[in-house]
Coordinates of N, CA and C in Angstrom, one line a residue:
M1 N -19.8 20.2 15.3 CA -20.2 21.4 14.5 C -21.7 21.6 14.8
P2 N -22.1 22.8 15.3 CA -23.5 23.1 15.6 C -24.3 23.1 14.3
A3 N -25.6 22.6 14.5 CA -26.5 22.6 13.3 C -26.9 24.0 12.9
A4 N -27.1 24.2 11.6 CA -27.6 25.5 11.1 C -29.0 25.8 11.7
P5 N -29.3 27.0 12.0 CA -30.6 27.3 12.5 C -31.7 27.0 11.5
I6 N -32.8 26.7 12.0 CA -34.0 26.4 11.1 C -34.2 27.6 10.2
H7 N -34.5 27.4 8.9 CA -34.8 28.5 8.0 C -35.4 27.9 6.7
T8 N -36.7 28.2 6.6 CA -37.4 27.8 5.3 C -38.2 29.0 4.9
C9 N -38.3 29.2 3.6 CA -39.0 30.3 3.0 C -39.8 29.8 1.8
T10 N -41.1 30.1 1.7 CA -41.9 29.7 0.5 C -42.5 31.0 -0.1
L11 N -42.3 31.2 -1.4 CA -42.8 32.3 -2.1 C -44.0 32.0 -2.9
H12 N -45.0 32.8 -2.8 CA -46.3 32.6 -3.5 C -46.5 33.9 -4.4
P13 N -46.6 33.7 -5.8 CA -46.8 34.9 -6.6 C -48.2 35.4 -6.3
G14 N -48.4 36.7 -6.5 CA -49.7 37.3 -6.2 C -50.7 37.3 -7.3
P15 N -51.9 37.7 -7.0 CA -52.9 37.7 -8.0 C -52.8 38.9 -9.0
V16 N -51.9 39.9 -8.7 CA -51.7 41.0 -9.6 C -50.2 41.3 -9.6
A17 N -49.7 42.0 -10.6 CA -48.3 42.3 -10.7 C -47.9 43.2 -9.5
G18 N -46.7 43.0 -9.1 CA -46.2 43.8 -8.0 C -46.6 43.3 -6.6
V19 N -47.1 42.1 -6.5 CA -47.5 41.5 -5.2 C -47.0 40.1 -5.1
H20 N -46.5 39.7 -4.0 CA -46.2 38.3 -3.7 C -46.4 38.1 -2.2
A21 N -46.5 36.8 -1.8 CA -46.6 36.5 -0.4 C -45.4 35.6 0.0
V22 N -44.9 35.7 1.2 CA -43.8 34.9 1.7 C -44.3 34.2 3.0
Q23 N -44.0 32.9 3.1 CA -44.1 32.2 4.4 C -42.8 31.9 4.9
M24 N -42.5 32.2 6.2 CA -41.2 32.0 6.7 C -41.3 31.2 8.0
H25 N -40.3 30.3 8.2 CA -40.1 29.6 9.5 C -38.6 29.7 9.7
S26 N -38.2 30.5 10.7 CA -36.8 30.7 10.8 C -36.4 31.0 12.3
A27 N -35.2 30.5 12.6 CA -34.6 30.8 13.9 C -33.4 31.8 13.6
R28 N -33.2 32.1 12.4 CA -32.1 33.1 12.1 C -32.4 34.5 12.5
A29 N -31.3 35.2 12.8 CA -31.4 36.6 13.1 C -31.1 37.3 11.7
F30 N -31.8 38.3 11.4 CA -31.6 39.0 10.1 C -31.0 40.4 10.5
G31 N -29.9 40.7 9.8 CA -29.3 42.0 10.0 C -30.1 43.1 9.4
K32 N -29.7 44.3 9.6 CA -30.4 45.4 9.1 C -30.5 45.3 7.6
H33 N -31.8 45.6 7.1 CA -32.1 45.5 5.7 C -33.3 46.3 5.4
W34 N -33.7 46.4 4.2 CA -34.9 47.1 3.8 C -35.5 46.5 2.6
H35 N -36.8 46.8 2.3 CA -37.5 46.3 1.1 C -38.0 47.4 0.3
D36 N -38.1 47.2 -1.0 CA -38.6 48.2 -2.0 C -40.0 48.6 -1.8
G37 N -40.8 47.7 -1.2 CA -42.2 47.9 -1.2 C -42.8 47.8 0.3
F38 N -44.1 47.9 0.3 CA -44.8 47.7 1.6 C -44.9 46.2 2.0
G39 N -44.9 45.9 3.2 CA -45.1 44.6 3.7 C -46.1 44.6 4.9
F40 N -47.0 43.6 4.9 CA -47.9 43.4 6.0 C -48.1 41.9 6.1
G41 N -48.3 41.5 7.4 CA -48.5 40.0 7.6 C -48.8 39.7 9.0
L42 N -48.7 38.4 9.3 CA -49.0 37.9 10.6 C -47.9 37.1 11.2
M43 N -47.6 37.4 12.5 CA -46.7 36.6 13.2 C -47.5 35.4 13.8
D44 N -47.2 34.2 13.2 CA -48.1 33.0 13.6 C -47.6 32.3 14.8
E45 N -46.2 32.2 15.0 CA -45.7 31.4 16.1 C -44.4 32.2 16.6
G46 N -44.2 32.1 17.9 CA -43.0 32.7 18.4 C -43.0 34.2 18.4
G47 N -41.9 34.8 18.3 CA -41.8 36.2 18.3 C -40.4 36.7 17.9
Q48 N -40.3 38.0 17.8 CA -39.0 38.6 17.4 C -39.0 40.0 17.9
V49 N -37.7 40.4 18.2 CA -37.4 41.8 18.5 C -36.8 42.4 17.3
S50 N -37.2 43.6 16.9 CA -36.6 44.2 15.7 C -36.4 45.7 15.9
A51 N -35.5 46.2 15.2 CA -35.3 47.7 15.1 C -36.2 48.1 13.9
S52 N -36.8 49.2 14.0 CA -37.6 49.7 12.9 C -37.4 51.2 12.8
G53 N -38.1 51.8 11.9 CA -38.0 53.3 11.7 C -38.6 54.0 12.9
R54 N -39.3 53.2 13.8 CA -40.0 53.8 15.0 C -39.3 53.3 16.3
G55 N -38.1 52.8 16.2 CA -37.4 52.3 17.4 C -37.5 50.8 17.5
Q56 N -37.1 50.2 18.6 CA -37.1 48.8 18.8 C -38.6 48.4 19.1
V57 N -39.0 47.2 18.5 CA -40.3 46.7 18.7 C -40.3 45.2 19.0
L58 N -41.3 44.8 19.6 CA -41.5 43.4 19.9 C -42.8 42.9 19.2
A59 N -42.6 41.8 18.4 CA -43.8 41.2 17.7 C -44.0 39.8 18.2
L60 N -45.2 39.5 18.6 CA -45.5 38.2 19.2 C -46.5 37.5 18.3
A61 N -46.6 36.2 18.5 CA -47.6 35.4 17.8 C -49.0 36.1 18.0
G62 N -49.7 36.1 16.9 CA -51.1 36.7 16.9 C -51.1 38.2 16.5
Q63 N -49.9 38.8 16.4 CA -49.9 40.2 16.0 C -49.6 40.4 14.5
I64 N -50.0 41.6 14.0 CA -49.8 42.0 12.6 C -48.4 42.7 12.6
I65 N -47.6 42.4 11.6 CA -46.4 43.1 11.4 C -46.4 43.9 10.0
T66 N -45.8 45.0 10.0 CA -45.7 45.9 8.8 C -44.4 46.5 8.5
T67 N -44.1 46.8 7.3 CA -42.9 47.5 6.9 C -43.3 48.5 5.8
N68 N -42.6 49.6 5.8 CA -42.8 50.6 4.7 C -41.6 50.5 3.8
P69 N -41.8 51.0 2.5 CA -40.7 51.0 1.6 C -39.5 51.7 2.1
G70 N -38.3 51.1 2.0 CA -37.1 51.8 2.4 C -36.9 51.8 3.9
E71 N -37.8 51.3 4.7 CA -37.7 51.3 6.2 C -36.6 50.3 6.6
I72 N -35.6 50.7 7.2 CA -34.5 49.8 7.7 C -35.0 49.1 8.9
H73 N -34.9 47.8 8.9 CA -35.3 47.0 10.1 C -34.4 45.7 10.1
D74 N -34.5 45.0 11.2 CA -33.8 43.8 11.4 C -34.8 42.8 12.1
G75 N -34.4 41.7 12.5 CA -35.2 40.7 13.2 C -34.4 39.7 13.9
V76 N -34.6 39.6 15.2 CA -33.9 38.6 16.1 C -35.0 37.8 16.8
P77 N -34.9 36.5 16.6 CA -35.9 35.6 17.3 C -35.8 35.7 18.8
L78 N -37.0 35.6 19.4 CA -37.0 35.7 20.9 C -36.3 34.4 21.4
Q79 N -35.4 34.5 22.4 CA -34.8 33.4 23.0 C -34.2 32.4 22.0
Q80 N -33.8 32.9 20.8 CA -33.2 32.0 19.8 C -34.1 30.9 19.3
H81 N -35.4 31.0 19.5 CA -36.4 30.0 19.1 C -36.9 30.4 17.7
A82 N -37.2 29.4 16.9 CA -37.8 29.7 15.5 C -39.1 30.4 15.7
R83 N -39.4 31.2 14.7 CA -40.7 31.8 14.7 C -41.3 31.7 13.3
R84 N -42.6 31.7 13.1 CA -43.3 31.6 11.8 C -44.0 32.9 11.6
W85 N -43.9 33.4 10.3 CA -44.7 34.5 9.9 C -45.0 34.4 8.4
R86 N -46.1 35.1 8.0 CA -46.5 35.2 6.6 C -46.6 36.7 6.3
M87 N -46.1 37.1 5.1 CA -46.1 38.5 4.7 C -46.7 38.6 3.3
V88 N -47.4 39.7 3.1 CA -47.7 40.1 1.7 C -46.8 41.3 1.4
M89 N -46.2 41.2 0.3 CA -45.3 42.3 -0.1 C -45.9 43.0 -1.4
L90 N -46.0 44.3 -1.4 CA -46.6 45.1 -2.5 C -45.7 46.2 -2.9
A91 N -45.5 46.4 -4.2 CA -44.8 47.5 -4.7 C -45.6 48.8 -4.3
P92 N -45.0 49.9 -4.1 CA -45.7 51.1 -3.7 C -46.8 51.5 -4.6
G93 N -46.6 51.4 -5.9 CA -47.6 51.8 -6.9 C -48.8 50.8 -6.9
T94 N -48.5 49.6 -6.6 CA -49.6 48.6 -6.5 C -50.5 48.8 -5.3
L95 N -49.9 49.2 -4.2 CA -50.7 49.5 -3.0 C -51.5 50.8 -3.3
A96 N -50.9 51.8 -3.9 CA -51.7 53.0 -4.3 C -52.8 52.6 -5.2
D97 N -52.6 51.8 -6.2 CA -53.7 51.3 -7.1 C -54.8 50.6 -6.3
M98 N -54.4 49.7 -5.4 CA -55.4 48.9 -4.6 C -56.3 49.8 -3.8
V99 N -55.8 50.9 -3.3 CA -56.6 51.8 -2.4 C -57.0 53.1 -3.2
E100 N -56.8 53.1 -4.5 CA -57.2 54.2 -5.3 C -56.7 55.5 -4.9
Q101 N -55.4 55.5 -4.5 CA -54.7 56.8 -4.1 C -54.3 57.4 -5.4
S102 N -54.6 58.7 -5.6 CA -54.3 59.3 -6.9 C -52.9 59.4 -7.3
S103 N -52.0 59.5 -6.3 CA -50.5 59.6 -6.6 C -49.7 58.6 -5.8
P104 N -49.1 57.6 -6.5 CA -48.3 56.6 -5.7 C -47.1 57.3 -5.1
Q105 N -46.8 58.5 -5.5 CA -45.6 59.2 -4.9 C -46.0 59.9 -3.6
A106 N -47.3 60.1 -3.4 CA -47.7 60.7 -2.1 C -47.2 59.9 -0.9
A107 N -47.1 60.6 0.2 CA -46.4 60.0 1.3 C -47.3 59.0 2.1
L108 N -47.7 58.0 1.5 CA -48.5 56.9 2.1 C -47.5 56.1 3.0
E109 N -47.9 55.9 4.3 CA -47.1 55.2 5.2 C -47.9 54.5 6.2
L110 N -47.5 53.3 6.5 CA -48.2 52.5 7.6 C -47.6 53.0 8.9
T111 N -48.5 53.3 9.8 CA -48.1 54.1 11.0 C -47.3 53.3 12.1
R112 N -47.5 52.0 12.2 CA -46.8 51.3 13.2 C -46.3 49.9 12.7
P113 N -45.2 49.5 13.2 CA -44.6 48.2 12.7 C -45.3 47.0 13.3
V114 N -46.0 47.1 14.4 CA -46.7 46.0 15.0 C -48.1 46.5 15.4
L115 N -49.1 45.7 15.0 CA -50.5 46.1 15.2 C -51.3 45.0 15.9
D116 N -52.2 45.4 16.7 CA -53.2 44.5 17.3 C -54.6 45.0 16.8
D117 N -55.1 44.3 15.8 CA -56.4 44.7 15.2 C -57.1 43.4 14.7
P118 N -58.0 42.9 15.5 CA -58.7 41.6 15.2 C -59.4 41.6 13.9
L119 N -60.0 42.7 13.5 CA -60.7 42.7 12.2 C -59.7 42.6 11.0
L120 N -58.6 43.3 11.1 CA -57.6 43.3 10.1 C -56.9 41.9 10.1
H121 N -56.6 41.4 11.3 CA -56.0 40.1 11.4 C -56.8 39.0 10.7
A122 N -58.1 39.0 11.0 CA -59.0 38.1 10.3 C -59.0 38.2 8.8
G123 N -59.0 39.4 8.3 CA -58.9 39.6 6.8 C -57.6 39.1 6.2
I124 N -56.5 39.4 6.9 CA -55.2 39.0 6.4 C -55.1 37.5 6.4
S125 N -55.5 36.9 7.5 CA -55.5 35.4 7.7 C -56.3 34.8 6.6
H126 N -57.5 35.3 6.3 CA -58.4 34.7 5.3 C -57.7 34.8 3.9
L127 N -57.1 36.0 3.6 CA -56.4 36.2 2.4 C -55.3 35.2 2.2
L128 N -54.4 35.1 3.2 CA -53.2 34.3 3.1 C -53.6 32.8 3.1
R129 N -54.6 32.4 3.8 CA -55.0 31.0 3.8 C -55.4 30.6 2.4
H130 N -56.2 31.4 1.7 CA -56.7 31.0 0.4 C -55.6 31.2 -0.7
W131 N -54.8 32.1 -0.4 CA -53.7 32.4 -1.4 C -52.7 31.2 -1.5
A132 N -52.5 30.6 -0.4 CA -51.5 29.5 -0.3 C -52.1 28.1 -0.6
E133 N -53.4 28.1 -0.8 CA -54.1 26.8 -1.0 C -53.5 25.9 -2.2
P134 N -53.4 26.5 -3.4 CA -53.0 25.6 -4.5 C -51.6 25.1 -4.3
A135 N -51.4 23.8 -4.7 CA -50.1 23.2 -4.6 C -49.1 24.0 -5.5
P136 N -47.8 24.0 -5.1 CA -46.8 24.8 -5.9 C -46.9 24.3 -7.3
G137 N -46.9 25.2 -8.2 CA -46.9 24.9 -9.7 C -48.3 24.7 -10.2
A138 N -49.4 24.6 -9.3 CA -50.7 24.4 -9.8 C -51.2 25.7 -10.4
V139 N -52.1 25.6 -11.4 CA -52.7 26.8 -12.0 C -54.0 27.1 -11.4
R140 N -54.2 28.4 -11.0 CA -55.4 28.9 -10.4 C -56.4 29.2 -11.5
S141 N -57.7 29.0 -11.2 CA -58.7 29.3 -12.2 C -58.8 30.9 -12.2
R142 N -59.4 31.4 -13.3 CA -59.5 32.8 -13.4 C -60.4 33.4 -12.3
Q143 N -61.4 32.6 -11.9 CA -62.3 33.0 -10.8 C -61.5 33.1 -9.5
A144 N -60.7 32.1 -9.2 CA -59.9 32.1 -8.0 C -58.9 33.3 -8.0
E145 N -58.4 33.7 -9.1 CA -57.5 34.8 -9.2 C -58.3 36.1 -8.9
L146 N -59.5 36.2 -9.5 CA -60.3 37.4 -9.2 C -60.7 37.5 -7.8
E147 N -61.0 36.4 -7.2 CA -61.4 36.4 -5.7 C -60.2 36.8 -4.9
A148 N -59.0 36.3 -5.2 CA -57.8 36.7 -4.5 C -57.5 38.1 -4.6
E149 N -57.7 38.7 -5.8 CA -57.5 40.1 -6.0 C -58.5 40.9 -5.2
E150 N -59.8 40.5 -5.2 CA -60.8 41.2 -4.4 C -60.4 41.2 -2.9
R151 N -60.0 40.0 -2.4 CA -59.7 39.9 -1.0 C -58.5 40.8 -0.7
L152 N -57.5 40.8 -1.6 CA -56.3 41.7 -1.4 C -56.7 43.1 -1.3
T153 N -57.5 43.5 -2.3 CA -58.0 44.9 -2.3 C -58.7 45.3 -1.0
Q154 N -59.6 44.4 -0.5 CA -60.3 44.7 0.7 C -59.3 44.9 1.9
V155 N -58.4 44.0 2.0 CA -57.4 44.0 3.1 C -56.6 45.3 3.0
C156 N -56.1 45.6 1.8 CA -55.3 46.8 1.7 C -56.1 48.1 2.1
G157 N -57.3 48.1 1.6 CA -58.2 49.3 2.0 C -58.3 49.4 3.5
L158 N -58.6 48.2 4.2 CA -58.7 48.2 5.6 C -57.4 48.6 6.3
L159 N -56.3 48.1 5.8 CA -55.0 48.4 6.4 C -54.7 49.9 6.4
V160 N -54.9 50.5 5.2 CA -54.6 51.9 5.0 C -55.6 52.8 5.7
Q161 N -56.9 52.4 5.7 CA -57.9 53.2 6.4 C -57.7 53.2 7.9
R162 N -57.3 52.1 8.5 CA -57.2 52.0 9.9 C -55.8 52.3 10.4
H163 N -54.7 52.1 9.6 CA -53.4 52.2 10.1 C -52.4 52.9 9.1
G164 N -53.0 53.7 8.2 CA -52.2 54.5 7.3 C -52.2 55.9 7.8
N165 N -51.3 56.7 7.3 CA -51.2 58.1 7.6 C -52.1 58.9 6.7
R166 N -52.8 58.3 5.8 CA -53.7 59.0 4.9 C -55.1 58.4 5.0
T167 N -56.1 59.2 5.1 CA -57.5 58.7 5.2 C -58.0 58.5 3.8
L168 N -58.6 57.3 3.5 CA -59.1 57.0 2.2 C -60.5 57.5 2.1
P169 N -60.9 57.9 0.9 CA -62.2 58.4 0.7 C -63.2 57.2 0.9
A170 N -64.4 57.5 1.4 CA -65.4 56.5 1.6 C -65.9 56.0 0.3
L171 N -66.3 54.7 0.2 CA -66.9 54.2 -1.0 C -68.2 54.9 -1.3
T172 N -68.3 55.3 -2.5 CA -69.6 56.0 -3.0 C -70.6 54.9 -3.3
D173 N -71.8 55.3 -3.4 CA -72.9 54.3 -3.7 C -72.6 53.7 -5.1
A174 N -72.1 54.5 -6.0 CA -71.7 53.9 -7.4 C -70.6 52.9 -7.3
R175 N -69.6 53.1 -6.5 CA -68.5 52.2 -6.3 C -69.0 50.9 -5.6
H176 N -69.9 51.1 -4.6 CA -70.5 49.9 -4.0 C -71.3 49.1 -5.0
A177 N -72.1 49.7 -5.9 CA -72.9 49.0 -6.9 C -71.9 48.3 -7.9
A178 N -70.9 49.0 -8.3 CA -69.9 48.3 -9.2 C -69.3 47.1 -8.6
L179 N -68.9 47.2 -7.3 CA -68.3 46.0 -6.7 C -69.3 44.9 -6.5
D180 N -70.6 45.2 -6.2 CA -71.6 44.2 -6.2 C -71.8 43.5 -7.5
R181 N -71.8 44.3 -8.6 CA -71.9 43.7 -9.9 C -70.7 42.7 -10.2
V182 N -69.5 43.1 -9.9 CA -68.4 42.2 -10.1 C -68.5 40.9 -9.2
R183 N -68.9 41.1 -8.0 CA -69.1 40.0 -7.1 C -70.2 39.0 -7.6
E184 N -71.3 39.6 -8.1 CA -72.4 38.7 -8.7 C -71.9 38.0 -9.9
C185 N -71.1 38.7 -10.8 CA -70.5 38.0 -12.0 C -69.6 36.8 -11.6
L186 N -68.8 37.0 -10.6 CA -67.9 36.0 -10.1 C -68.7 34.8 -9.6
L187 N -69.8 35.1 -8.8 CA -70.6 34.0 -8.3 C -71.3 33.2 -9.4
D188 N -71.7 34.0 -10.4 CA -72.4 33.3 -11.6 C -71.5 32.4 -12.3
Q189 N -70.2 32.7 -12.4 CA -69.3 31.9 -13.1 C -68.8 30.7 -12.3

């Protein structure tokens, strides 16, 4: 009897409601499916071919992968080898709140299922590395939660600004000042 393909999945609750992260290591092929929310993450090892709302795509290690709510997609490992990836999953309203979009019902969409963007990759990597640090079941400090929320907000803004179908308004001087005050408060504590 052949061995079952490698498949592990670790779920990490997010710093705010409507957000969680998933770490996957899998040699399984996933049939067509969809998610309720947005997803973005990193292909860390291996690769996969998948159908998406934009046609068939190839995602390789080092690339960013994305999904939109309701977008039907699948995933087949390259040459039947296991691949590793990490994803952030966000409810549509949560992403709208993160990027201060006035209406979560507006047609916000991530424009491509696979991205090559070194700045965004670094931001996502930093976010996910610190998000997964606590041991399972460990309690995060309030400061750590606020820092994770700030990182998530920054990454979501960068993602939508550079790869969304809607341009976000630029930060005003007042918003910059408010963020600086929050950052200083976090550092003081």
